[in-house]
mmCIF file of C-alpha atoms in Angstrom:
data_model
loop_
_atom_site.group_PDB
_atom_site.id
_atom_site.type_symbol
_atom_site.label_atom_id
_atom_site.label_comp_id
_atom_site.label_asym_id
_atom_site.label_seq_id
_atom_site.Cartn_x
_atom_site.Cartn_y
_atom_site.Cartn_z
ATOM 1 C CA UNK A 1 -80.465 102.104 -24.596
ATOM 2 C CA UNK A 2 -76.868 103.360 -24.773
ATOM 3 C CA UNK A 3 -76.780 102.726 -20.829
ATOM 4 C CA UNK A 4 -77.872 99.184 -21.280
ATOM 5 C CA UNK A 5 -75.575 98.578 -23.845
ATOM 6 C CA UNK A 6 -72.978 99.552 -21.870
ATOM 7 C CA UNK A 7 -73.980 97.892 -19.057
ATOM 8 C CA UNK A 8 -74.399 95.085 -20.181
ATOM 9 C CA UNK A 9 -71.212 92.238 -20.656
ATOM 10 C CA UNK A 10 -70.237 92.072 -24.565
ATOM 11 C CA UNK A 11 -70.392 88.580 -26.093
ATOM 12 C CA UNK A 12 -66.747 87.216 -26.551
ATOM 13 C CA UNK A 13 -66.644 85.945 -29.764
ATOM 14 C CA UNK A 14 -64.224 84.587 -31.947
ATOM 15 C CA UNK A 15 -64.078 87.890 -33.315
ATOM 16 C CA UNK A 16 -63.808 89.756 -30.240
ATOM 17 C CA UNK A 17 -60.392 87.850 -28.954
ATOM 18 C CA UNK A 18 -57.277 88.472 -30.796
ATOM 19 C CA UNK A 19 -54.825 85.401 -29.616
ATOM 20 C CA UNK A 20 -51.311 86.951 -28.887
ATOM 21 C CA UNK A 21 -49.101 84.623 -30.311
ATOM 22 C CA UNK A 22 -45.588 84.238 -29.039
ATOM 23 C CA UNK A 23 -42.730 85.978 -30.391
ATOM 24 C CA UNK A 24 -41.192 83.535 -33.149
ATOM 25 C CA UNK A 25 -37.991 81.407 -31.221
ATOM 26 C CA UNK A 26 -35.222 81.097 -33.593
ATOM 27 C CA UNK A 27 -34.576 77.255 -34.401
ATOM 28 C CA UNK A 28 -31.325 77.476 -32.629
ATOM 29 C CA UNK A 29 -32.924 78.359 -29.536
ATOM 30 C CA UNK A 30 -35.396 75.512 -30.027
ATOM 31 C CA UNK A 31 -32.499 72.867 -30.376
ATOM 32 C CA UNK A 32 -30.905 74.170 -27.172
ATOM 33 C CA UNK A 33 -34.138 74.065 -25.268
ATOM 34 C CA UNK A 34 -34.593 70.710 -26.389
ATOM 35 C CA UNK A 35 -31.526 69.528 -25.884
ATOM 36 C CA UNK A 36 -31.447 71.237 -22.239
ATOM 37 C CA UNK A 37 -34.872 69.339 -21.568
ATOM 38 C CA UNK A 38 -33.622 65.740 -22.604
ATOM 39 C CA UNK A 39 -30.348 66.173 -21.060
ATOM 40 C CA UNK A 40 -31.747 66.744 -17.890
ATOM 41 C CA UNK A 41 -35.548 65.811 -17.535
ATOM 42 C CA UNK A 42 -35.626 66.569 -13.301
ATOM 43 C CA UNK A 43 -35.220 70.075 -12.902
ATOM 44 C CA UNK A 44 -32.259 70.797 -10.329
ATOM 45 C CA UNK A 45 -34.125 72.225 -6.870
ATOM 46 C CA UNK A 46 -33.049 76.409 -5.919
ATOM 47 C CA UNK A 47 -30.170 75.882 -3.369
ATOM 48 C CA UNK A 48 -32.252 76.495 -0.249
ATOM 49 C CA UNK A 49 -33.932 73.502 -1.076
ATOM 50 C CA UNK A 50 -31.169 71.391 -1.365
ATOM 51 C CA UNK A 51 -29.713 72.994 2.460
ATOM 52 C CA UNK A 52 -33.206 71.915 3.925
ATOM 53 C CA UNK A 53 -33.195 68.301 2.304
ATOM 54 C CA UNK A 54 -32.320 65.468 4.349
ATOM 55 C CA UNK A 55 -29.477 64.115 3.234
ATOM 56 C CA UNK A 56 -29.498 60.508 1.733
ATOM 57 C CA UNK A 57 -27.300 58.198 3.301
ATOM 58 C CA UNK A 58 -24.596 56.371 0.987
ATOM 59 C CA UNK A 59 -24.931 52.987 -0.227
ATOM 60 C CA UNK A 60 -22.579 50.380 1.897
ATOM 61 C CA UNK A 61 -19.609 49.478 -0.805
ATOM 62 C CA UNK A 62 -19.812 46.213 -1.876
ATOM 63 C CA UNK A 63 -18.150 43.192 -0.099
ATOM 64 C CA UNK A 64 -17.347 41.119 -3.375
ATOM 65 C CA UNK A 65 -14.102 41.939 -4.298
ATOM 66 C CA UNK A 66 -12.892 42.120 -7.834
ATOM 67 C CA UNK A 67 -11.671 39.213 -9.346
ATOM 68 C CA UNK A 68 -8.521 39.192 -11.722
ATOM 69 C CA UNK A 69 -9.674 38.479 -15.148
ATOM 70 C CA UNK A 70 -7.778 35.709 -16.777
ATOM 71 C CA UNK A 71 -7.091 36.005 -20.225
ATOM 72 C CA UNK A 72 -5.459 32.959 -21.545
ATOM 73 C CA UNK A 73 -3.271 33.781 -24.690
ATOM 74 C CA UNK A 74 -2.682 30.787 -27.569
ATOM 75 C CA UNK A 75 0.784 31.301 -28.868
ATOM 76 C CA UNK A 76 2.492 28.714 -29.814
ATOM 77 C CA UNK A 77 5.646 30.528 -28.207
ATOM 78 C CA UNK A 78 6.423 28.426 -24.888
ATOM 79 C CA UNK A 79 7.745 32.026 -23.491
ATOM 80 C CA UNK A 80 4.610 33.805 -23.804
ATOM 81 C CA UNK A 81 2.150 31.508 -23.157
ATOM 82 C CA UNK A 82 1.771 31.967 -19.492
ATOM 83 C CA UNK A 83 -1.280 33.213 -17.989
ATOM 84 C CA UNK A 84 -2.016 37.071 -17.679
ATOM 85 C CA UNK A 85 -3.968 38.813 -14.912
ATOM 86 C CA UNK A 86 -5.963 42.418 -15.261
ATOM 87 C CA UNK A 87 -6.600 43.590 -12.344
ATOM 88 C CA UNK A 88 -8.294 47.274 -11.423
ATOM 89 C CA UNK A 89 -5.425 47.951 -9.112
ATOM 90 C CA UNK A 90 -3.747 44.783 -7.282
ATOM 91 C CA UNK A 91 -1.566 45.919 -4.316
ATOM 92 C CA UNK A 92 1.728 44.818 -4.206
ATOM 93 C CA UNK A 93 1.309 42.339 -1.877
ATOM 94 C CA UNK A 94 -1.193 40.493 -4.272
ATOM 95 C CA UNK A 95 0.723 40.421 -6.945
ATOM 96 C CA UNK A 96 4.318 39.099 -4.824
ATOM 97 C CA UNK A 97 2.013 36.330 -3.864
ATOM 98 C CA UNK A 98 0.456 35.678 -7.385
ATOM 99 C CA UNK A 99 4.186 35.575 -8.910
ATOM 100 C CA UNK A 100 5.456 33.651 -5.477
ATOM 101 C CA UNK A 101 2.703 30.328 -6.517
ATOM 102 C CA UNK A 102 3.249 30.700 -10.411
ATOM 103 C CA UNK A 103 7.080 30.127 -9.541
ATOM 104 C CA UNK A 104 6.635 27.317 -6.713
ATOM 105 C CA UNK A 105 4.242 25.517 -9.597
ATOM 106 C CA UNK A 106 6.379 25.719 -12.320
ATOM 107 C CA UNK A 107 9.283 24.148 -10.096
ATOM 108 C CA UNK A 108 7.359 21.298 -8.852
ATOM 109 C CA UNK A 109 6.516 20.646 -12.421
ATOM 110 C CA UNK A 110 9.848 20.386 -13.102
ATOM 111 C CA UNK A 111 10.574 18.105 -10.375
ATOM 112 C CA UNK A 112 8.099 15.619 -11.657
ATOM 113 C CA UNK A 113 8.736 15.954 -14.438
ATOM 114 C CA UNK A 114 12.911 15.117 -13.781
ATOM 115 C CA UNK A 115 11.945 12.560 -11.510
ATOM 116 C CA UNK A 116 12.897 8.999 -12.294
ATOM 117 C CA UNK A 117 10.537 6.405 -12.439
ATOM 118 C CA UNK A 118 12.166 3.154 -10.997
ATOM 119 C CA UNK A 119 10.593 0.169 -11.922
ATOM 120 C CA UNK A 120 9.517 -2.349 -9.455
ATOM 121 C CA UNK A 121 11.378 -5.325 -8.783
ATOM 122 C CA UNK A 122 9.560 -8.854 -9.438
ATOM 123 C CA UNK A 123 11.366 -11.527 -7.830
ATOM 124 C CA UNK A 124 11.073 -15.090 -9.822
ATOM 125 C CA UNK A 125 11.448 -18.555 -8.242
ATOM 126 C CA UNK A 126 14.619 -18.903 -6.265
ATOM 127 C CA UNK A 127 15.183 -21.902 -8.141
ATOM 128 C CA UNK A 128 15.643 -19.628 -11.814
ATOM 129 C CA UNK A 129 19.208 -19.724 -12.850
ATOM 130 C CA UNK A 130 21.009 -16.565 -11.617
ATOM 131 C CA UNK A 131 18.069 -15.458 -9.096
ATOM 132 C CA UNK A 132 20.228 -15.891 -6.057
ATOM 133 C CA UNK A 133 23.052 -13.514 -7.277
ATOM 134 C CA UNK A 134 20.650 -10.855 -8.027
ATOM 135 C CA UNK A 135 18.892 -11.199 -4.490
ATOM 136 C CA UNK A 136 22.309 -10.824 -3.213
ATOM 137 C CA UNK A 137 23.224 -7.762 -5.001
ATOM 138 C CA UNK A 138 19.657 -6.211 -4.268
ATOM 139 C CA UNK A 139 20.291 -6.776 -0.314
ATOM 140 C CA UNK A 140 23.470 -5.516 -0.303
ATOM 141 C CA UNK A 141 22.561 -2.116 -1.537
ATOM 142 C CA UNK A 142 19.271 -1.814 0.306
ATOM 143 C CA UNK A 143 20.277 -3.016 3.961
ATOM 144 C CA UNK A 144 24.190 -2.266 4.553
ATOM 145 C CA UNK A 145 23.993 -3.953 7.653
ATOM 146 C CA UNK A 146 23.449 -7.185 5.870
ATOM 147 C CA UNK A 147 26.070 -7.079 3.328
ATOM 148 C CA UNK A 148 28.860 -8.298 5.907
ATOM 149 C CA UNK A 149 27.053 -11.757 5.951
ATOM 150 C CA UNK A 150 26.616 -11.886 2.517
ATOM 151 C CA UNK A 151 30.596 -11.710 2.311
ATOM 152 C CA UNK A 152 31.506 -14.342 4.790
ATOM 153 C CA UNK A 153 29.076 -16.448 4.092
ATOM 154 C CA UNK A 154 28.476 -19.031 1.287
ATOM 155 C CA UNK A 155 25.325 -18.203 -0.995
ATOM 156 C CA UNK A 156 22.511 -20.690 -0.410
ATOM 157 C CA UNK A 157 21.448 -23.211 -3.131
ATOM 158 C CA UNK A 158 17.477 -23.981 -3.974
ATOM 159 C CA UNK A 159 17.908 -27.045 -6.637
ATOM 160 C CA UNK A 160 15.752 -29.565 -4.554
ATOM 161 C CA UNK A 161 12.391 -30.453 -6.131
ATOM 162 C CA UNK A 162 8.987 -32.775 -4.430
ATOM 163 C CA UNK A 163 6.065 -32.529 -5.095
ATOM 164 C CA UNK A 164 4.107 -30.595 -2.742
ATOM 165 C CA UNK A 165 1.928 -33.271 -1.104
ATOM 166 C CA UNK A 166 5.411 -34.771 -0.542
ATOM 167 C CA UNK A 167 7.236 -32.219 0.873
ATOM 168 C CA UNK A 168 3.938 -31.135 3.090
ATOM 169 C CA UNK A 169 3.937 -35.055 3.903
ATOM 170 C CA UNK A 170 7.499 -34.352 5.670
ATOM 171 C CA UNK A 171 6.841 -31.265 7.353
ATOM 172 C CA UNK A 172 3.961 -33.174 9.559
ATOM 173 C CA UNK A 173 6.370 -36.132 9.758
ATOM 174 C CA UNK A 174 9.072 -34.701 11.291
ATOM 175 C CA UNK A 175 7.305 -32.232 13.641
ATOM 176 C CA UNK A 176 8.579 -31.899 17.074
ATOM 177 C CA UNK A 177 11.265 -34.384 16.020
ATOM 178 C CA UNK A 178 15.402 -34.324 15.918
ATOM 179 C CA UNK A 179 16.425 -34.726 12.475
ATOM 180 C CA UNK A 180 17.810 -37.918 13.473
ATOM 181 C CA UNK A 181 14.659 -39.212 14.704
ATOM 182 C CA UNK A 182 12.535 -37.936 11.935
ATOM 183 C CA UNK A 183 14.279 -39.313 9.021
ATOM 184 C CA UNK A 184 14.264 -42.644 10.399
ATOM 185 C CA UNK A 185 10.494 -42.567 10.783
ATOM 186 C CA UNK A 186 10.254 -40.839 7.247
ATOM 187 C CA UNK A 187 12.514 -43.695 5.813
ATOM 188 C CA UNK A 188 9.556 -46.081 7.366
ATOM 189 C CA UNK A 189 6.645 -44.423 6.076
ATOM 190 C CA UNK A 190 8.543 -44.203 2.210
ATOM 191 C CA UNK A 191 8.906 -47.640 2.513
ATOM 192 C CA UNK A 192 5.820 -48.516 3.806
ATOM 193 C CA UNK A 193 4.132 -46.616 0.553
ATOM 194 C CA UNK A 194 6.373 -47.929 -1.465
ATOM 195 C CA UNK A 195 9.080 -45.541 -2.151
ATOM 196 C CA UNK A 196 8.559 -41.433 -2.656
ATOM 197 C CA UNK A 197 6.977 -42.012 -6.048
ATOM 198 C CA UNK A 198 3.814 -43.722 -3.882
ATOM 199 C CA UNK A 199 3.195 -41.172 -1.364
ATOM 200 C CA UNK A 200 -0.029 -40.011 -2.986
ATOM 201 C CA UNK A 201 -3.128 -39.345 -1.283
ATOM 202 C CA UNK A 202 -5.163 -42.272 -2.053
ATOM 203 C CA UNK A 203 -1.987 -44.051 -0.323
ATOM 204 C CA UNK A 204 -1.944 -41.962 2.458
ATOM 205 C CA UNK A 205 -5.852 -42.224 2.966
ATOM 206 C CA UNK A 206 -5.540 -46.474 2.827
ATOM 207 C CA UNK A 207 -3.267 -46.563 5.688
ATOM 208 C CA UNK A 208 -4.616 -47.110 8.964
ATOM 209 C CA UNK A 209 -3.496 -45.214 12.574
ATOM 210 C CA UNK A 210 -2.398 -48.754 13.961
ATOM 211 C CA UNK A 211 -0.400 -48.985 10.826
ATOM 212 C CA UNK A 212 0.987 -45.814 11.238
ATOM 213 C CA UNK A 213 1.732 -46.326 14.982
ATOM 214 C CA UNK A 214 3.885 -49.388 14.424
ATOM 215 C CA UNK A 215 6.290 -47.267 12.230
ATOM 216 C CA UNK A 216 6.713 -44.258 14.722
ATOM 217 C CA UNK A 217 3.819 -42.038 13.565
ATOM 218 C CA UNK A 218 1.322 -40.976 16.868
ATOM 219 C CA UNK A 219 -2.279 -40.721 16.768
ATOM 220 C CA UNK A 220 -2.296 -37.440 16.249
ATOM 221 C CA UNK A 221 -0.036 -37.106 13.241
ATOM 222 C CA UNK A 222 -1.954 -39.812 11.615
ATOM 223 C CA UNK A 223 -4.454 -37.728 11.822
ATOM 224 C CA UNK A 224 -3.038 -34.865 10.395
ATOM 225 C CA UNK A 225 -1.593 -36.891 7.561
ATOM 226 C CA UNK A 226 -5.626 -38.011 6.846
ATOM 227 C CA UNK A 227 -7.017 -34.625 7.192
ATOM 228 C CA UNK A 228 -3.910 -33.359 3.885
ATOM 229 C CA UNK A 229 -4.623 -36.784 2.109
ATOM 230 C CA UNK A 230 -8.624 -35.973 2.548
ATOM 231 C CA UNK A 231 -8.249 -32.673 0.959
ATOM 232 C CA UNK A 232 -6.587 -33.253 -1.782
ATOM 233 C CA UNK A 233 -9.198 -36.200 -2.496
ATOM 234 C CA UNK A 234 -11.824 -33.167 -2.341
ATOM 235 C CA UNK A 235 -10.147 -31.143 -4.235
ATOM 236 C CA UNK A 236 -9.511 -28.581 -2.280
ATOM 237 C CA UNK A 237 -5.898 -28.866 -2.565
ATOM 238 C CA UNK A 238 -3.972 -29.884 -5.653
ATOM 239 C CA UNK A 239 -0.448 -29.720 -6.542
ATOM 240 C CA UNK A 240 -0.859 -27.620 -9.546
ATOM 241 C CA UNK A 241 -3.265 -25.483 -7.185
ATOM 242 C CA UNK A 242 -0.496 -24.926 -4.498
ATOM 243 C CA UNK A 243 2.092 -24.279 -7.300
ATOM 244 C CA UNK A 244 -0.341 -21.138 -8.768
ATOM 245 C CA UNK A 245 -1.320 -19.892 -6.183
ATOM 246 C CA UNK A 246 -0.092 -16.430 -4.936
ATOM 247 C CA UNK A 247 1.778 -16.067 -1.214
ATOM 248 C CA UNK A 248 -1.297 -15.026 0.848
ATOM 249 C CA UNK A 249 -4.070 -17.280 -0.609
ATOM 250 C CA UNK A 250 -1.218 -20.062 -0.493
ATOM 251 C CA UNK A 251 -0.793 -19.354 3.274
ATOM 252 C CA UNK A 252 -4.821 -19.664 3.650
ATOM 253 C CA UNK A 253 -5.232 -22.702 1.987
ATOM 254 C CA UNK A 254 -2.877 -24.554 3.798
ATOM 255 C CA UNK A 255 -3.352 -23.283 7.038
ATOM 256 C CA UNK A 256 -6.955 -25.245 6.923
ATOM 257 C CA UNK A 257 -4.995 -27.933 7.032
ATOM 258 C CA UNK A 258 -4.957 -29.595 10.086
ATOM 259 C CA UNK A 259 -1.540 -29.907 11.925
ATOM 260 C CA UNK A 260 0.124 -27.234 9.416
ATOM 261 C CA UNK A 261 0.453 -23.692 10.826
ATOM 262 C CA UNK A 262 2.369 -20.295 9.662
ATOM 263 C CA UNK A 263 5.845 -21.789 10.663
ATOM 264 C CA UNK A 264 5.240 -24.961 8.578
ATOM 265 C CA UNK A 265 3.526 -22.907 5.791
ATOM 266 C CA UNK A 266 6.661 -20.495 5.608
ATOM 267 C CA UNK A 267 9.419 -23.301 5.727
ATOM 268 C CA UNK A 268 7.293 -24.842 2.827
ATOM 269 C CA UNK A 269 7.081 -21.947 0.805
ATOM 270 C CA UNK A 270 10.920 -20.867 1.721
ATOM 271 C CA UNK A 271 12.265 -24.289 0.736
ATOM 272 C CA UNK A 272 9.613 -27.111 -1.069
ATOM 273 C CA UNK A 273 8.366 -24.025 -3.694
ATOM 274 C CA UNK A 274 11.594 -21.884 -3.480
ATOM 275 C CA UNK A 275 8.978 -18.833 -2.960
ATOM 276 C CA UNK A 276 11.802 -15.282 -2.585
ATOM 277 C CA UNK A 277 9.555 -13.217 -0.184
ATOM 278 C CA UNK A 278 8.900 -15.327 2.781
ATOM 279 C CA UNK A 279 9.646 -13.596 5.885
ATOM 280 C CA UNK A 280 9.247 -16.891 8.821
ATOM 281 C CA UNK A 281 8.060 -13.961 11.569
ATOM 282 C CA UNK A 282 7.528 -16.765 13.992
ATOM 283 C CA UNK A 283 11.135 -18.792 13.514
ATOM 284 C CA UNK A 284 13.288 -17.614 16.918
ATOM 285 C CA UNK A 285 16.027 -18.116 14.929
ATOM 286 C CA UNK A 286 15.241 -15.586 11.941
ATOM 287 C CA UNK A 287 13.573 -13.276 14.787
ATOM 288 C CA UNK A 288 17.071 -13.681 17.251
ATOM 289 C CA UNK A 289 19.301 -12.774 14.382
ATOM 290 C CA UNK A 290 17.220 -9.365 13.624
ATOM 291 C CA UNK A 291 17.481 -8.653 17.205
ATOM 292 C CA UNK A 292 21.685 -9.508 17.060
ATOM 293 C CA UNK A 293 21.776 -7.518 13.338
ATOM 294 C CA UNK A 294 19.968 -4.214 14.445
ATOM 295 C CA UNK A 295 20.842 -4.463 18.111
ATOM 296 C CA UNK A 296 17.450 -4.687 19.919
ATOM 297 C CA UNK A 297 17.584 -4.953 23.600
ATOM 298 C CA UNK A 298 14.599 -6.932 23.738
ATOM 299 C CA UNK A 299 13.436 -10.357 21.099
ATOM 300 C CA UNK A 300 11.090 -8.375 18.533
ATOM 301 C CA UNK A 301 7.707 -9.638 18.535
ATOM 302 C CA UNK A 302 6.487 -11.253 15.206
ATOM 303 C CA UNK A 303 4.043 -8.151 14.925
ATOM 304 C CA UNK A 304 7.288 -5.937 14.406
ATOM 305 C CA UNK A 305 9.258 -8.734 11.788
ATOM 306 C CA UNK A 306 7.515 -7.102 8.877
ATOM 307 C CA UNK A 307 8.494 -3.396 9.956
ATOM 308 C CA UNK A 308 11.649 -4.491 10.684
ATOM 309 C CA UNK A 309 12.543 -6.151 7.603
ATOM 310 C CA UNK A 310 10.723 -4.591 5.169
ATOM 311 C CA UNK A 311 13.669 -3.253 3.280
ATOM 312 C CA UNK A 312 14.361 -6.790 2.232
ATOM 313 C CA UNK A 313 11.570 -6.753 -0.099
ATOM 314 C CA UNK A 314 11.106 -8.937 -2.525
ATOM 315 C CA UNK A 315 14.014 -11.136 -1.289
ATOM 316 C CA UNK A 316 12.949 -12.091 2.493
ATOM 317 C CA UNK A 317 13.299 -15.464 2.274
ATOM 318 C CA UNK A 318 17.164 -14.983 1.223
ATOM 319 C CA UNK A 319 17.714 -12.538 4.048
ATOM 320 C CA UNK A 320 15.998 -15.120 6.454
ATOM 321 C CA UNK A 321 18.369 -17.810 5.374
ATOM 322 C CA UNK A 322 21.036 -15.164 6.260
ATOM 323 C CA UNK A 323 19.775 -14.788 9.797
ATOM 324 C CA UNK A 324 20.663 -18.633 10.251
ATOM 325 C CA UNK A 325 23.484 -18.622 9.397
ATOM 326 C CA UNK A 326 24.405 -15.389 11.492
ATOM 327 C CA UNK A 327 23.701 -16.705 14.726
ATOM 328 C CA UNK A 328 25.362 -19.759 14.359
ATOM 329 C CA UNK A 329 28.550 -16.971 13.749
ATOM 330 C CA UNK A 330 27.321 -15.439 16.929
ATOM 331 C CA UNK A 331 28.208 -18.763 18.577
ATOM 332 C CA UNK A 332 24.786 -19.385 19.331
ATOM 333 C CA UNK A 333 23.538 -22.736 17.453
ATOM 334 C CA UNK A 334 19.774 -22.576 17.183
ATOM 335 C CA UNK A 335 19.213 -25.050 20.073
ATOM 336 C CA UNK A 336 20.807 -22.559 22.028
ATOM 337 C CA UNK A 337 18.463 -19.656 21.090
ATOM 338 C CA UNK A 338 15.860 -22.199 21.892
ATOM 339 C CA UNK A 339 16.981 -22.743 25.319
ATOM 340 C CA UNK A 340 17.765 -18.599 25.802
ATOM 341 C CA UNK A 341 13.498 -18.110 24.668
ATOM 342 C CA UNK A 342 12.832 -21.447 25.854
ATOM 343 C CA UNK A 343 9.521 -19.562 27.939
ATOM 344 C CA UNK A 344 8.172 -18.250 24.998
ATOM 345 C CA UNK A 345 8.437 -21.747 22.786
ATOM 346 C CA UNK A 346 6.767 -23.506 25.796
ATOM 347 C CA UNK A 347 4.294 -21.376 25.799
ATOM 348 C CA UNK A 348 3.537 -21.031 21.799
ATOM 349 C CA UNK A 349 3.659 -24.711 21.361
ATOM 350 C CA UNK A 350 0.963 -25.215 24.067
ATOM 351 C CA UNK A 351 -1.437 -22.782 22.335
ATOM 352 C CA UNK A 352 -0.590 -24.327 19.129
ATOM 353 C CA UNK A 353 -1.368 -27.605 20.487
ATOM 354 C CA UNK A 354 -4.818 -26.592 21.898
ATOM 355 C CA UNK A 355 -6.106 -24.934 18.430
ATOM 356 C CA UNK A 356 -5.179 -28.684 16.788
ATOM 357 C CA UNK A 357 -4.886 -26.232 13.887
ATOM 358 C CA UNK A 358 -1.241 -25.489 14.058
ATOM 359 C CA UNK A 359 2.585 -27.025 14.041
ATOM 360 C CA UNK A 360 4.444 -26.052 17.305
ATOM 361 C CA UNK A 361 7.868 -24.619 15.929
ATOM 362 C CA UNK A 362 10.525 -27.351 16.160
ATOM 363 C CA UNK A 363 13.561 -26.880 18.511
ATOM 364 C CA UNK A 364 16.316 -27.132 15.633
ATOM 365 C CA UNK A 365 15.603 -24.573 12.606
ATOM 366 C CA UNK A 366 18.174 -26.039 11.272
ATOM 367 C CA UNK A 367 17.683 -29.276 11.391
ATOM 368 C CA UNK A 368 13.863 -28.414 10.417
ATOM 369 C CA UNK A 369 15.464 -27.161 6.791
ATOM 370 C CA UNK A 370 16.313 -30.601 5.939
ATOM 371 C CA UNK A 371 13.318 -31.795 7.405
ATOM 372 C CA UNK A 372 11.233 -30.143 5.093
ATOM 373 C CA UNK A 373 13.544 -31.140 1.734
ATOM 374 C CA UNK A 374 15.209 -28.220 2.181
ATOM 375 C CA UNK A 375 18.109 -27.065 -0.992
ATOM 376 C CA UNK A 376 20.516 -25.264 0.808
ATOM 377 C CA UNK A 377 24.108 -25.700 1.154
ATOM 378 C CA UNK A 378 24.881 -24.776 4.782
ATOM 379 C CA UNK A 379 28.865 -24.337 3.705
ATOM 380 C CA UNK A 380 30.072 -25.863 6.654
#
């Protein structure tokens, strides 16, 4: 019985085991364990470990460089209210270059802000009291080449006033005419309306070609006179219309006209409406004196009149004037220059006369003033 007993496996039991309990920790040791454990929750591997680990390759640095911070600081103090940059650690170069635009900016600030404004010049009629002076004083400074003529010469006069269907009424009168011819046949036609006062459209329109023809006027003009009078009838064309009207849609208008081209339309302008920025690029006499003033070798072309005189702006149609009277110094009379280009008027007049739409370019500017009621007093 003993035997078997001892053979035999007690029963563990509640009673039987007596739990070891651990050793009490102090609560010091507890906080440090603790504290250990949180501060570092991965274990660090024995050193053999970390010789057999592969090692982990390094992240590529980054490729977006660091920006400078701007900080912009409100003070009222003009001295210290420029803009400040933090930067990690800006080289040197950086920063010269930094400082190098923040000085070029402030001194074009400067600059604008010195710079004078000069106002732009608006010519008025030719014809307003004391206009004429201050053209002359304006060319004088801006093209010294031109100032000699202005001294010899005597300043031109604009005190002639028609009515614009009058005045345009000459112009196709006395087209390809010597003055002499054409103000017989003008004092014909006046009389034949009865006086200036009648040369109206409706006038104009009543008189027939053969009528015309037995006072001097061709076909063709008679025409051309018709086609005006017509338009104005239409209302196309109106004298307070022509008066209002600004240089380019002026040049348009009349240009529709038949028998009335840019020469015609210029001379009109220059001396019927007393217009101060008319530049006549396709008068040989204005375009022969710009060759004598500058000294061209060759006749410029009217495509290079505007380049040419644009530092006579807004007082072309003085400086024109000017060009008259300088080759005529030059001891070239404008018949002369007509003679000395007399291949290039043949051959503009004949294209003129095949378009029907525009005035060949008399032989006589000069003349051609008074021809179209011009006001100036050629101080001979």
């Amino acid at each position: 019985m003993d035997d078997q007993t001892q053979g035999q496996p007690q029963s563990l039991t509640p009673t039987h085991i007596q739990p070891q309990l651990p050793s009490p920790i102090p609560a010091v040791a507890l906080t440090t364990v603790s504290a250990v454990t949180i501060a570092n929750p991965h274990p660090t591997p024995p050193d053999s470990q970390l010789n057999n680990a592969p090692q982990q390759p390094s992240p590529p640095p980054s490729k977006i460089p660091l920006r400078p911070r701007k900080i912009r600081k409100l003070s009222p103090d003009t001295a210290t209210s420029q803009l400040h940059t933090e930067t990690a650690k800006p080289n040197s170069a950086t920063a010269a270059t930094a400082t190098a635009k923040r000085g070029t900016n402030r001194n074009i600030n400067q600059q604008q802000q010195r710079a004078i404004v000069v106002p732009r010049i608006v010519a008025r009629s030719l014809s307003f009291e004391g206009e004429v002076e201050i053209a002359l004083r304006y060319l004088r400074n801006a093209d010294p080449l031109l100032a000699p003529l202005i001294d010899i010469h005597q300043s031109p006069t604009f005190d002639t006033f028609h009515t614009p269907f009058l005045a345009l009424t000459r112009s196709i009168l006395y087209q390809q005419l010597a003055y002499k011819a054409g103000t017989s046949i003008y004092t014909r036609f006046i009389s034949l309306c009865g006086g200036e006062p009648g040369v109206v459209p409706e006038t104009v329109l009543a008189l027939n070609p053969q009528q015309l023809r037995q006072i001097g006027v061709s076909g063709r003009k008679a025409s051309y006179l018709h086609d005006l009078a017509r338009k104005y009838q239409n209302g196309i064309l109106s004298d307070s219309a022509i008066v209002n009207m600004d240089d380019k849609s002026l040049f348009t208008m009349l240009t529709m006209v038949n028998g009335i081209g840019s020469w015609s339309v210029h001379m009109f302008m220059i001396f019927s409406l007393h217009r101060p920025d008319v530049l006549p690029i396709n008068d040989l006499g204005v375009r022969k004196g710009v060759q004598l003033l500058y000294n061209l070798q060759d006749l410029p072309r009217p495509s290079q009149m505007d380049q040419l005189c644009e530092k006579w702006r807004p007082y072309r149609s003085v400086a024109s004037w000017y060009m008259w009277r300088f080759i005529e110094a030059k001891g070239t009379p404008s018949s002369a220059v007509a003679v000395a280009t007399g291949a290039a008027l043949q051959q503009h007049q004949q294209e003129q006369h095949q378009q029907h739409s525009q005035q060949p370019q008399l032989l006589d500017p000069i003349n051609s003033m008074f021809n179209l009621g011009a006001a100036c007093a050629w101080g001979q």
